[in-house]
Structures are given as structure tokens and as C-alpha cells.
Amino acid sequence: MRNLAPYAALDGQSRGRRHPESPPAYRSEYQRDRDRIVHSTAFRRLVYKTQVFVNHEGDLYRTRLTHSLEVAQIARTIARALQLNEELSEAICLAHDVGHTPFGHAGQEALHECMRDLGGFEHNLQSLRIVDELEEQYAEFAGLNLSFECREGILKHCSVANARLLGDVGVRFLKRQQPGLEAQLANFADEIAYNNHDIDDGIRAGLITIEQLTTVPLFARFHAEVREHYPDLGGRRLVYEIVRRMINLLVSDLIVASKARIDVAGVASIDQVRRHPAPLIGFSDATCAMNQQLKVFLRQQVYKHYKVQRMTAKARRVLAALFDAFFEDPGLLPEEHQAVADRGEALAGKAGRARAVADYIAGMTDRYAILEHRRLFDPAERT
Ligand code: MG
């Protein structure tokens, strides 16, 4: 392996797995994590889950799977440049969205609303729940038995109340500590990926135009630069030339600004990183401000666009209807999930039943949720 910095996540210093296992013969511990994620059922389902645009609306938009791949490759570049553990960063990024419901954030909000008095629903916690409990791959344990460092990275945020229930990975939220640098950079890789691919998808969907985007300083700067070098360039290639430069600037700035912070902090181990009073990975102030302007633009012009809002409203209705139907009458659930709901109810009453229903719904792909909705509500559809 390449030389890693002393503050990187080093295999030999891992806090280990919940169920002890012998070390892998040919791979590093974090490669093993990554491979388990890639082989998981939840990961495969990401291909049919919405990022912003509903999966069936077009084949060219990002799905959760292509989003996760873009995040992982951006993270690997950053990790490598900072001599951090590239394999761990990649594993965290590939797993970071496995807990997402169908229909993107609309689905998550709908399910949280249904679960409001029954323990709530949070995709971040759900990602951890999937790798810790729900995946069925091993004889010896439930879940994927990932390393502490990978689980720490997957749990990006959580409430104090939930942190108390989570054991080892919850502790940092109670002590207000940081995760390792590989986890910190994964959040930025996520943001860099989605801000930039949503520009591309937004233009492709006809929600925004290049002219509108020139009101965003980060875009305007590279728009001018590309036009100067290639005055006749237009269409898709113009967009990609600009977006490529934007990603490059954000990634480069993140590397340089983070390295400076790490040097000033003088951290010499991952535990010192965790105890450091503030995160060490981050943009410079100027780039952070430009990135913020881009986010505001996307929120107003893309995520709040009426076409996206219509999709969001439909998604909310579909998931709420599915939840109500299954929660009111668990006899409508497929047998396997009925058994889980019965066990949940025996253990934790209505909240236990609700959790089984939420797990079932959260695991659905967009198209499966639409099909289940039809099977339940359309008399002409086969059940
Ligand atoms: Mg993401």
C-alpha cells in the first residue's frame, strides 16, 4: 500500500468489528469493507433509486448508484492527495446512501412523517441499520460486520437521543468529537458530486439554462474561461467543460485548505483527529462562500422547480399510502415481512410493527414502490 500519513485510518489501529474475524488474507480490512458493500443487496438496489429525478423519467439522469460511484471516485482523489486511506474513503462513500428510501428526499420526508410518533425515520441511521442488522449475507452474524471506522463514516449525523441508543458509533455525538478524516472528506465528496451533477441533470431536464447559471459566480467564472478558449463550443460539451473545471477547483481547494488545517493542528494519529475540537477537512472561506451560492441556486431553481415538486408530492402520497395500508393491516405484507412485523410488535409494540413496515418500504426501489402501490390500490392490477 502507498505510504499513509500518521493521522490516516491505519489497518493496525482499527477499532475492529463487532464480531471479531481473522484478518483478510489478500486484502486490507477496508478493502474487505468495500467489497462487502458492493456485494450487498442494498447496494444493488441503488440502481433503481432516485437521486433527484424519478428513475423512470429518463435513463440519463443520475440514480443513487451512479451518484455513489461519482462520490467514491472524488473521495479517492482527495484521500490519495492527503495520504489518507483511499480504500476506507471509498467504502464509506459507496455505502453512504444505502439507507435511502425510494424517491429521494421526498420519500425520506414522507416516511419520517409516518414514523413521527413511532421512532422517526432518518436515511443516515437507516444506512447504518442496513450494514449492521438488515443485510442477510453471513451465517455467523446479521449485517455486514463492517469495521468501526467504516460505520463511523456511514453515520454522518444523528440526534443525541439516537446517539444514546447506538453504542460505540454514537459516542462521538455525545462527546462532540469528530470522525476520522476519511469520514470527514466523504461528506465533502458527496456535496461536490451532487451539486455538480445536479447542474448537468437540471439542464438536461430543461429545468435550468446556462444563462440562468451564469448568475452563479463559480459557474460564471468557468463559463467565461471556457468561452474564451473555445468561442464556438456549445451544448453538452460546453456544460461538461465548465462542470469539470468546477469540480476540479472544489477538489483542489479542499485538498489545499484541509492540508493547511491538518498541518496547523499537528495531529499525529486518528485519535487526535477525533479529539480535535473542529473538523479538519474543509474548503477555504472564499470557496466555501462560492459553493454556498451554488447550493442556494440549485435549491431555488432545481429542487423547488414545479416539475420536481410535482414528483415530490406524488412520491409522498405513494409512500404515505403504502405505510398506512401495511401498518393498519400487516396481513397485507409479504409473509417474510409479516413475520418481522409480528416479532417487532411482540418486542416493542406499535413502534416495532412500524419499524418493520418502514424497513420494508425503505428497501424498495422506485419502480417497486410504484408497483406495490398499484397492487394495493388498483383493483385491475394483479396482487
Ligand atoms: Mg449522497
CSV table of C-alpha atoms and ligand atoms in Angstrom, one decimal:
chain,number,residue,atom,x,y,z
A,1,MET,CA,0.0,0.0,0.0
A,2,ARG,CA,1.1,3.6,-0.5
A,3,ASN,CA,2.5,5.5,2.4
A,4,LEU,CA,-0.2,6.8,4.6
A,5,ALA,CA,0.0,9.8,6.9
A,6,PRO,CA,0.1,9.0,10.6
A,7,TYR,CA,-3.3,10.6,11.0
A,8,ALA,CA,-4.9,8.3,8.4
A,9,ALA,CA,-7.0,5.3,9.4
A,10,LEU,CA,-4.4,2.6,9.6
A,11,ASP,CA,-5.5,-1.1,9.4
A,12,GLY,CA,-3.4,-1.9,12.5
A,13,GLN,CA,-5.1,0.8,14.6
A,14,SER,CA,-8.7,-0.1,13.6
A,15,ARG,CA,-11.2,-0.4,16.5
A,16,GLY,CA,-12.2,-3.6,14.8
A,17,ARG,CA,-15.5,-5.3,14.0
A,18,ARG,CA,-18.5,-6.0,16.3
A,19,HIS,CA,-18.0,-9.7,15.7
A,20,PRO,CA,-14.2,-10.5,15.7
A,21,GLU,CA,-12.9,-12.0,12.5
A,22,SER,CA,-9.5,-13.2,11.4
A,23,PRO,CA,-7.6,-10.7,9.2
A,24,PRO,CA,-8.2,-11.0,5.4
A,25,ALA,CA,-5.5,-13.0,3.5
A,26,TYR,CA,-5.1,-10.8,0.5
A,27,ARG,CA,-6.9,-7.6,1.2
A,28,SER,CA,-6.8,-4.8,3.7
A,29,GLU,CA,-9.5,-4.5,6.3
A,30,TYR,CA,-11.1,-1.6,4.5
A,31,GLN,CA,-11.0,-3.3,1.1
A,32,ARG,CA,-12.9,-6.1,2.7
A,33,ASP,CA,-15.5,-3.5,3.9
A,34,ARG,CA,-15.8,-2.1,0.4
A,35,ASP,CA,-16.2,-5.5,-1.1
A,36,ARG,CA,-18.9,-6.4,1.3
A,37,ILE,CA,-20.8,-3.2,0.5
A,38,VAL,CA,-20.5,-3.8,-3.3
A,39,HIS,CA,-21.9,-7.4,-2.8
A,40,SER,CA,-24.8,-6.3,-0.6
A,41,THR,CA,-28.4,-6.3,-1.7
A,42,ALA,CA,-29.0,-2.7,-0.6
A,43,PHE,CA,-26.2,-1.5,-2.8
A,44,ARG,CA,-27.6,-3.3,-5.9
A,45,ARG,CA,-30.9,-1.6,-5.3
A,46,LEU,CA,-29.4,1.8,-5.6
A,47,VAL,CA,-29.5,1.5,-9.4
A,48,TYR,CA,-33.3,1.9,-9.3
A,49,LYS,CA,-33.5,4.6,-6.7
A,50,THR,CA,-34.0,8.3,-7.4
A,51,GLN,CA,-31.4,10.9,-6.7
A,52,VAL,CA,-33.4,14.0,-7.7
A,53,PHE,CA,-35.3,12.8,-10.8
A,54,VAL,CA,-37.5,9.7,-10.6
A,55,ASN,CA,-35.8,6.7,-12.0
A,56,HIS,CA,-38.4,6.0,-14.7
A,57,GLU,CA,-38.3,9.6,-16.1
A,58,GLY,CA,-35.2,9.0,-18.1
A,59,ASP,CA,-32.2,6.8,-18.4
A,60,LEU,CA,-29.6,9.5,-18.5
A,61,TYR,CA,-30.2,11.0,-15.1
A,62,ARG,CA,-28.1,10.1,-12.0
A,63,THR,CA,-29.5,7.4,-9.8
A,64,ARG,CA,-28.3,6.7,-6.3
A,65,LEU,CA,-25.9,4.2,-7.7
A,66,THR,CA,-24.2,6.4,-10.2
A,67,HIS,CA,-24.2,9.2,-7.6
A,68,SER,CA,-22.5,6.9,-5.1
A,69,LEU,CA,-19.9,6.0,-7.7
A,70,GLU,CA,-19.1,9.6,-8.5
A,71,VAL,CA,-18.8,10.4,-4.8
A,72,ALA,CA,-16.5,7.5,-4.3
A,73,GLN,CA,-14.1,8.5,-7.1
A,74,ILE,CA,-14.0,12.1,-5.9
A,75,ALA,CA,-13.3,10.9,-2.4
A,76,ARG,CA,-10.4,8.6,-3.6
A,77,THR,CA,-8.7,11.5,-5.3
A,78,ILE,CA,-8.9,13.6,-2.1
A,79,ALA,CA,-7.8,10.8,0.2
A,80,ARG,CA,-4.9,10.0,-2.0
A,81,ALA,CA,-3.7,13.6,-2.2
A,82,LEU,CA,-3.9,13.8,1.6
A,83,GLN,CA,-2.2,10.4,2.2
A,84,LEU,CA,-5.4,9.2,3.8
A,85,ASN,CA,-6.8,5.7,3.5
A,86,GLU,CA,-8.3,5.6,0.0
A,87,GLU,CA,-10.0,2.2,0.5
A,88,LEU,CA,-11.8,3.3,3.6
A,89,SER,CA,-13.0,6.5,2.0
A,90,GLU,CA,-14.2,4.6,-1.0
A,91,ALA,CA,-16.1,2.1,1.3
A,92,ILE,CA,-17.8,4.9,3.2
A,93,CYS,CA,-18.9,6.7,0.0
A,94,LEU,CA,-20.2,3.5,-1.6
A,95,ALA,CA,-22.3,2.8,1.5
A,96,HIS,CA,-23.3,6.4,2.3
A,97,ASP,CA,-26.7,6.3,0.6
A,98,VAL,CA,-27.8,2.7,1.0
A,99,GLY,CA,-30.4,3.7,3.6
A,100,HIS,CA,-32.2,6.0,1.2
A,101,THR,CA,-35.9,5.4,0.6
A,102,PRO,CA,-37.3,5.3,-2.9
A,103,PHE,CA,-38.0,8.7,-4.4
A,104,GLY,CA,-35.1,10.6,-2.9
A,105,HIS,CA,-35.6,13.1,-0.2
A,106,ALA,CA,-39.3,13.2,-0.8
A,107,GLY,CA,-39.5,9.6,0.3
A,108,GLN,CA,-37.4,10.2,3.3
A,109,GLU,CA,-39.6,13.1,4.5
A,110,ALA,CA,-42.8,11.1,3.9
A,111,LEU,CA,-41.5,8.1,5.8
A,112,HIS,CA,-40.3,10.3,8.7
A,113,GLU,CA,-43.7,11.9,8.8
A,114,CYS,CA,-45.4,8.5,9.1
A,115,MET,CA,-43.0,7.4,11.8
A,116,ARG,CA,-43.1,10.7,13.7
A,117,ASP,CA,-44.5,9.2,16.9
A,118,LEU,CA,-43.0,5.8,16.3
A,119,GLY,CA,-39.3,6.5,16.5
A,120,GLY,CA,-38.9,8.5,13.3
A,121,PHE,CA,-37.0,7.7,10.1
A,122,GLU,CA,-33.6,9.0,9.1
A,123,HIS,CA,-31.8,7.7,6.0
A,124,ASN,CA,-28.4,8.1,7.6
A,125,LEU,CA,-29.4,5.9,10.6
A,126,GLN,CA,-31.0,3.5,8.1
A,127,SER,CA,-27.7,3.1,6.2
A,128,LEU,CA,-26.1,2.0,9.5
A,129,ARG,CA,-29.1,-0.2,10.3
A,130,ILE,CA,-28.7,-1.9,6.9
A,131,VAL,CA,-25.0,-2.7,7.3
A,132,ASP,CA,-25.3,-3.6,11.0
A,133,GLU,CA,-28.6,-5.5,11.0
A,134,LEU,CA,-30.7,-5.9,7.9
A,135,GLU,CA,-28.3,-7.4,5.3
A,136,GLU,CA,-28.6,-11.1,5.3
A,137,GLN,CA,-25.3,-12.5,4.0
A,138,TYR,CA,-23.5,-14.4,6.8
A,139,ALA,CA,-24.2,-17.4,8.8
A,140,GLU,CA,-22.4,-16.1,11.9
A,141,PHE,CA,-23.9,-12.6,12.2
A,142,ALA,CA,-26.6,-10.2,11.0
A,143,GLY,CA,-25.5,-7.4,8.7
A,144,LEU,CA,-22.1,-7.0,7.1
A,145,ASN,CA,-20.0,-6.7,10.2
A,146,LEU,CA,-18.0,-3.7,8.9
A,147,SER,CA,-15.1,-2.0,10.6
A,148,PHE,CA,-15.8,0.6,13.3
A,149,GLU,CA,-14.1,3.2,11.0
A,150,CYS,CA,-16.5,2.5,8.1
A,151,ARG,CA,-19.5,2.5,10.4
A,152,GLU,CA,-18.3,5.8,12.0
A,153,GLY,CA,-18.2,7.3,8.5
A,154,ILE,CA,-21.6,6.0,7.4
A,155,LEU,CA,-23.3,7.6,10.4
A,156,LYS,CA,-22.8,11.2,9.2
A,157,HIS,CA,-25.1,12.8,11.8
A,158,CYS,CA,-27.6,11.8,14.4
A,159,SER,CA,-29.6,13.2,17.2
A,160,VAL,CA,-28.4,13.0,20.8
A,161,ALA,CA,-31.4,10.7,21.6
A,162,ASN,CA,-30.5,8.3,18.9
A,163,ALA,CA,-26.8,8.5,19.7
A,164,ARG,CA,-27.5,7.1,23.1
A,165,LEU,CA,-29.1,4.0,21.6
A,166,LEU,CA,-26.2,3.4,19.1
A,167,GLY,CA,-23.3,2.3,21.4
A,168,ASP,CA,-19.8,2.8,20.1
A,169,VAL,CA,-20.6,4.8,16.9
A,170,GLY,CA,-23.0,7.1,18.9
A,171,VAL,CA,-20.4,8.2,21.4
A,172,ARG,CA,-18.8,11.0,19.3
A,173,PHE,CA,-22.2,12.8,19.1
A,174,LEU,CA,-22.5,12.8,22.8
A,175,LYS,CA,-18.9,13.9,23.4
A,176,ARG,CA,-19.0,16.3,20.4
A,177,GLN,CA,-16.0,14.6,18.8
A,178,GLN,CA,-15.0,14.3,15.1
A,179,PRO,CA,-14.9,11.2,13.0
A,180,GLY,CA,-11.7,10.2,11.2
A,181,LEU,CA,-10.5,12.3,8.2
A,182,GLU,CA,-11.7,9.6,5.7
A,183,ALA,CA,-15.2,10.1,7.0
A,184,GLN,CA,-14.9,13.9,7.1
A,185,LEU,CA,-13.9,14.0,3.4
A,186,ALA,CA,-16.7,11.7,2.3
A,187,ASN,CA,-19.2,14.4,3.2
A,188,PHE,CA,-17.5,16.9,1.0
A,189,ALA,CA,-17.1,14.4,-1.8
A,190,ASP,CA,-20.9,13.8,-1.6
A,191,GLU,CA,-21.6,17.5,-1.8
A,192,ILE,CA,-19.2,18.2,-4.7
A,193,ALA,CA,-20.7,15.3,-6.6
A,194,TYR,CA,-24.3,16.2,-6.2
A,195,ASN,CA,-24.0,20.0,-6.7
A,196,ASN,CA,-22.3,19.4,-9.9
A,197,HIS,CA,-24.3,16.5,-11.3
A,198,ASP,CA,-27.5,18.3,-10.5
A,199,ILE,CA,-26.4,21.1,-12.8
A,200,ASP,CA,-26.0,18.6,-15.6
A,201,ASP,CA,-29.2,16.8,-14.8
A,202,GLY,CA,-31.1,20.1,-14.3
A,203,ILE,CA,-30.0,21.4,-17.7
A,204,ARG,CA,-30.8,18.0,-19.3
A,205,ALA,CA,-34.3,18.0,-17.8
A,206,GLY,CA,-34.9,21.6,-19.1
A,207,LEU,CA,-35.3,23.0,-15.6
A,208,ILE,CA,-32.4,25.4,-15.8
A,209,THR,CA,-30.5,27.1,-18.6
A,210,ILE,CA,-26.8,28.1,-19.0
A,211,GLU,CA,-27.9,31.7,-19.0
A,212,GLN,CA,-29.5,31.3,-15.5
A,213,LEU,CA,-26.4,29.6,-14.3
A,214,THR,CA,-24.2,32.5,-15.2
A,215,THR,CA,-25.7,34.3,-12.2
A,216,VAL,CA,-23.8,31.8,-10.0
A,217,PRO,CA,-20.2,33.2,-9.6
A,218,LEU,CA,-18.5,29.8,-9.6
A,219,PHE,CA,-20.2,28.8,-12.8
A,220,ALA,CA,-19.8,32.2,-14.4
A,221,ARG,CA,-16.1,32.2,-13.8
A,222,PHE,CA,-15.5,29.0,-15.7
A,223,HIS,CA,-18.2,29.8,-18.3
A,224,ALA,CA,-16.1,32.9,-19.2
A,225,GLU,CA,-12.9,30.9,-19.2
A,226,VAL,CA,-14.3,28.1,-21.5
A,227,ARG,CA,-15.9,30.6,-23.9
A,228,GLU,CA,-12.6,32.4,-24.2
A,229,HIS,CA,-10.7,29.3,-25.1
A,230,TYR,CA,-13.5,27.7,-27.2
A,231,PRO,CA,-15.7,30.6,-28.5
A,232,ASP,CA,-17.8,28.2,-30.7
A,233,LEU,CA,-18.4,25.5,-28.2
A,234,GLY,CA,-22.0,24.9,-27.2
A,235,GLY,CA,-24.4,22.3,-25.9
A,236,ARG,CA,-23.4,19.3,-23.9
A,237,ARG,CA,-19.6,19.8,-24.4
A,238,LEU,CA,-19.8,23.4,-23.1
A,239,VAL,CA,-21.6,22.2,-20.0
A,240,TYR,CA,-19.1,19.4,-19.3
A,241,GLU,CA,-16.1,21.7,-19.8
A,242,ILE,CA,-17.5,24.1,-17.2
A,243,VAL,CA,-18.6,21.4,-14.7
A,244,ARG,CA,-15.3,19.6,-15.0
A,245,ARG,CA,-13.5,22.8,-14.1
A,246,MET,CA,-15.8,23.5,-11.2
A,247,ILE,CA,-15.2,20.0,-9.7
A,248,ASN,CA,-11.5,20.4,-10.2
A,249,LEU,CA,-11.5,23.8,-8.3
A,250,LEU,CA,-13.6,22.4,-5.5
A,251,VAL,CA,-11.5,19.3,-5.1
A,252,SER,CA,-8.2,21.2,-5.3
A,253,ASP,CA,-9.3,23.8,-2.9
A,254,LEU,CA,-10.5,21.2,-0.4
A,255,ILE,CA,-7.1,19.4,-0.6
A,256,VAL,CA,-5.0,22.5,-0.1
A,257,ALA,CA,-7.2,24.1,2.6
A,258,SER,CA,-7.5,20.8,4.5
A,259,LYS,CA,-3.8,20.1,4.4
A,260,ALA,CA,-3.1,23.5,5.8
A,261,ARG,CA,-5.5,22.9,8.7
A,262,ILE,CA,-4.1,19.4,9.4
A,263,ASP,CA,-0.6,20.9,9.5
A,264,VAL,CA,-1.6,23.7,11.9
A,265,ALA,CA,-3.4,21.2,14.1
A,266,GLY,CA,-0.4,19.0,14.2
A,267,VAL,CA,-2.4,15.8,14.7
A,268,ALA,CA,-0.3,12.6,14.7
A,269,SER,CA,-3.0,9.9,14.9
A,270,ILE,CA,-6.6,9.2,14.1
A,271,ASP,CA,-7.5,9.5,17.7
A,272,GLN,CA,-6.0,13.0,17.8
A,273,VAL,CA,-8.1,13.8,14.8
A,274,ARG,CA,-11.2,12.6,16.6
A,275,ARG,CA,-10.4,14.6,19.7
A,276,HIS,CA,-9.6,17.8,17.7
A,277,PRO,CA,-12.2,20.5,18.6
A,278,ALA,CA,-13.3,21.0,15.0
A,279,PRO,CA,-13.3,19.1,11.7
A,280,LEU,CA,-10.1,19.5,9.7
A,281,ILE,CA,-11.4,18.8,6.3
A,282,GLY,CA,-13.0,21.8,4.6
A,283,PHE,CA,-12.9,24.4,1.9
A,284,SER,CA,-11.1,27.8,2.1
A,285,ASP,CA,-13.5,30.6,3.2
A,286,ALA,CA,-13.7,32.0,-0.3
A,287,THR,CA,-14.5,28.7,-2.0
A,288,CYS,CA,-17.0,27.8,0.8
A,289,ALA,CA,-18.9,31.0,0.0
A,290,MET,CA,-18.9,30.3,-3.7
A,291,ASN,CA,-20.1,26.7,-3.1
A,292,GLN,CA,-22.9,28.1,-0.9
A,293,GLN,CA,-24.1,30.3,-3.7
A,294,LEU,CA,-24.3,27.3,-6.0
A,295,LYS,CA,-26.3,25.4,-3.4
A,296,VAL,CA,-28.8,28.3,-3.0
A,297,PHE,CA,-29.2,28.4,-6.8
A,298,LEU,CA,-29.9,24.7,-7.0
A,299,ARG,CA,-32.4,24.8,-4.2
A,300,GLN,CA,-34.4,27.6,-5.7
A,301,GLN,CA,-34.1,26.7,-9.4
A,302,VAL,CA,-34.0,22.9,-9.4
A,303,TYR,CA,-35.3,21.3,-6.2
A,304,LYS,CA,-38.2,23.8,-5.9
A,305,HIS,CA,-39.0,23.7,-9.6
A,306,TYR,CA,-42.7,22.9,-10.0
A,307,LYS,CA,-41.9,19.7,-12.0
A,308,VAL,CA,-39.7,18.4,-9.2
A,309,GLN,CA,-42.3,19.5,-6.7
A,310,ARG,CA,-45.0,17.5,-8.5
A,311,MET,CA,-42.8,14.4,-8.4
A,312,THR,CA,-42.1,15.1,-4.7
A,313,ALA,CA,-45.8,15.4,-4.0
A,314,LYS,CA,-46.6,12.1,-5.8
A,315,ALA,CA,-43.8,10.3,-4.1
A,316,ARG,CA,-45.1,11.5,-0.7
A,317,ARG,CA,-48.6,10.3,-1.4
A,318,VAL,CA,-47.4,6.9,-2.6
A,319,LEU,CA,-45.2,6.2,0.4
A,320,ALA,CA,-47.7,7.5,2.9
A,321,ALA,CA,-50.4,5.3,1.4
A,322,LEU,CA,-48.1,2.3,1.4
A,323,PHE,CA,-47.2,2.9,5.0
A,324,ASP,CA,-50.8,3.4,6.2
A,325,ALA,CA,-52.0,0.3,4.5
A,326,PHE,CA,-49.3,-2.0,5.8
A,327,PHE,CA,-49.3,-0.5,9.3
A,328,GLU,CA,-53.1,-0.8,9.7
A,329,ASP,CA,-53.1,-4.3,8.3
A,330,PRO,CA,-49.8,-6.2,8.4
A,331,GLY,CA,-51.7,-9.1,6.8
A,332,LEU,CA,-51.1,-7.2,3.5
A,333,LEU,CA,-47.3,-7.6,3.9
A,334,PRO,CA,-45.5,-10.4,2.1
A,335,GLU,CA,-45.2,-13.3,4.5
A,336,GLU,CA,-41.5,-12.8,5.3
A,337,HIS,CA,-42.1,-9.2,6.3
A,338,GLN,CA,-45.3,-10.1,8.2
A,339,ALA,CA,-43.2,-12.4,10.4
A,340,VAL,CA,-40.7,-9.5,11.0
A,341,ALA,CA,-43.6,-7.2,11.9
A,342,ASP,CA,-45.0,-9.7,14.3
A,343,ARG,CA,-41.7,-10.1,16.0
A,344,GLY,CA,-41.3,-6.4,16.2
A,345,GLU,CA,-44.7,-5.9,17.7
A,346,ALA,CA,-44.0,-8.6,20.3
A,347,LEU,CA,-40.8,-6.8,21.3
A,348,ALA,CA,-41.7,-3.1,21.0
A,349,GLY,CA,-45.5,-2.8,20.4
A,350,LYS,CA,-46.7,-0.5,17.7
A,351,ALA,CA,-43.3,1.1,17.2
A,352,GLY,CA,-41.9,-2.4,16.5
A,353,ARG,CA,-44.5,-3.1,13.9
A,354,ALA,CA,-44.0,0.4,12.4
A,355,ARG,CA,-40.2,-0.2,12.1
A,356,ALA,CA,-40.7,-3.4,10.2
A,357,VAL,CA,-43.0,-1.6,7.8
A,358,ALA,CA,-40.6,1.3,7.4
A,359,ASP,CA,-37.7,-1.2,6.7
A,360,TYR,CA,-39.8,-2.9,4.1
A,361,ILE,CA,-40.7,0.4,2.4
A,362,ALA,CA,-37.3,2.0,2.7
A,363,GLY,CA,-35.8,-1.1,1.0
A,364,MET,CA,-38.0,-0.6,-2.1
A,365,THR,CA,-36.7,0.7,-5.4
A,366,ASP,CA,-38.7,3.5,-7.0
A,367,ARG,CA,-40.3,1.1,-9.5
A,368,TYR,CA,-41.1,-1.5,-6.9
A,369,ALA,CA,-42.8,1.1,-4.7
A,370,ILE,CA,-45.0,2.2,-7.7
A,371,LEU,CA,-45.8,-1.5,-8.4
A,372,GLU,CA,-46.7,-2.2,-4.8
A,373,HIS,CA,-48.9,0.9,-4.7
A,374,ARG,CA,-50.7,-0.4,-7.8
A,375,ARG,CA,-51.1,-3.9,-6.4
A,376,LEU,CA,-52.7,-2.5,-3.2
A,377,PHE,CA,-54.9,0.2,-4.7
A,378,ASP,CA,-55.7,-0.7,-8.3
A,379,PRO,CA,-58.3,-3.4,-8.5
A,380,ALA,CA,-57.3,-4.2,-12.1
A,381,GLU,CA,-53.7,-5.0,-11.0
A,382,ARG,CA,-52.7,-8.5,-10.1
A,383,THR,CA,-51.7,-8.8,-6.4
B,1,MG,MG,-25.2,11.3,-1.3
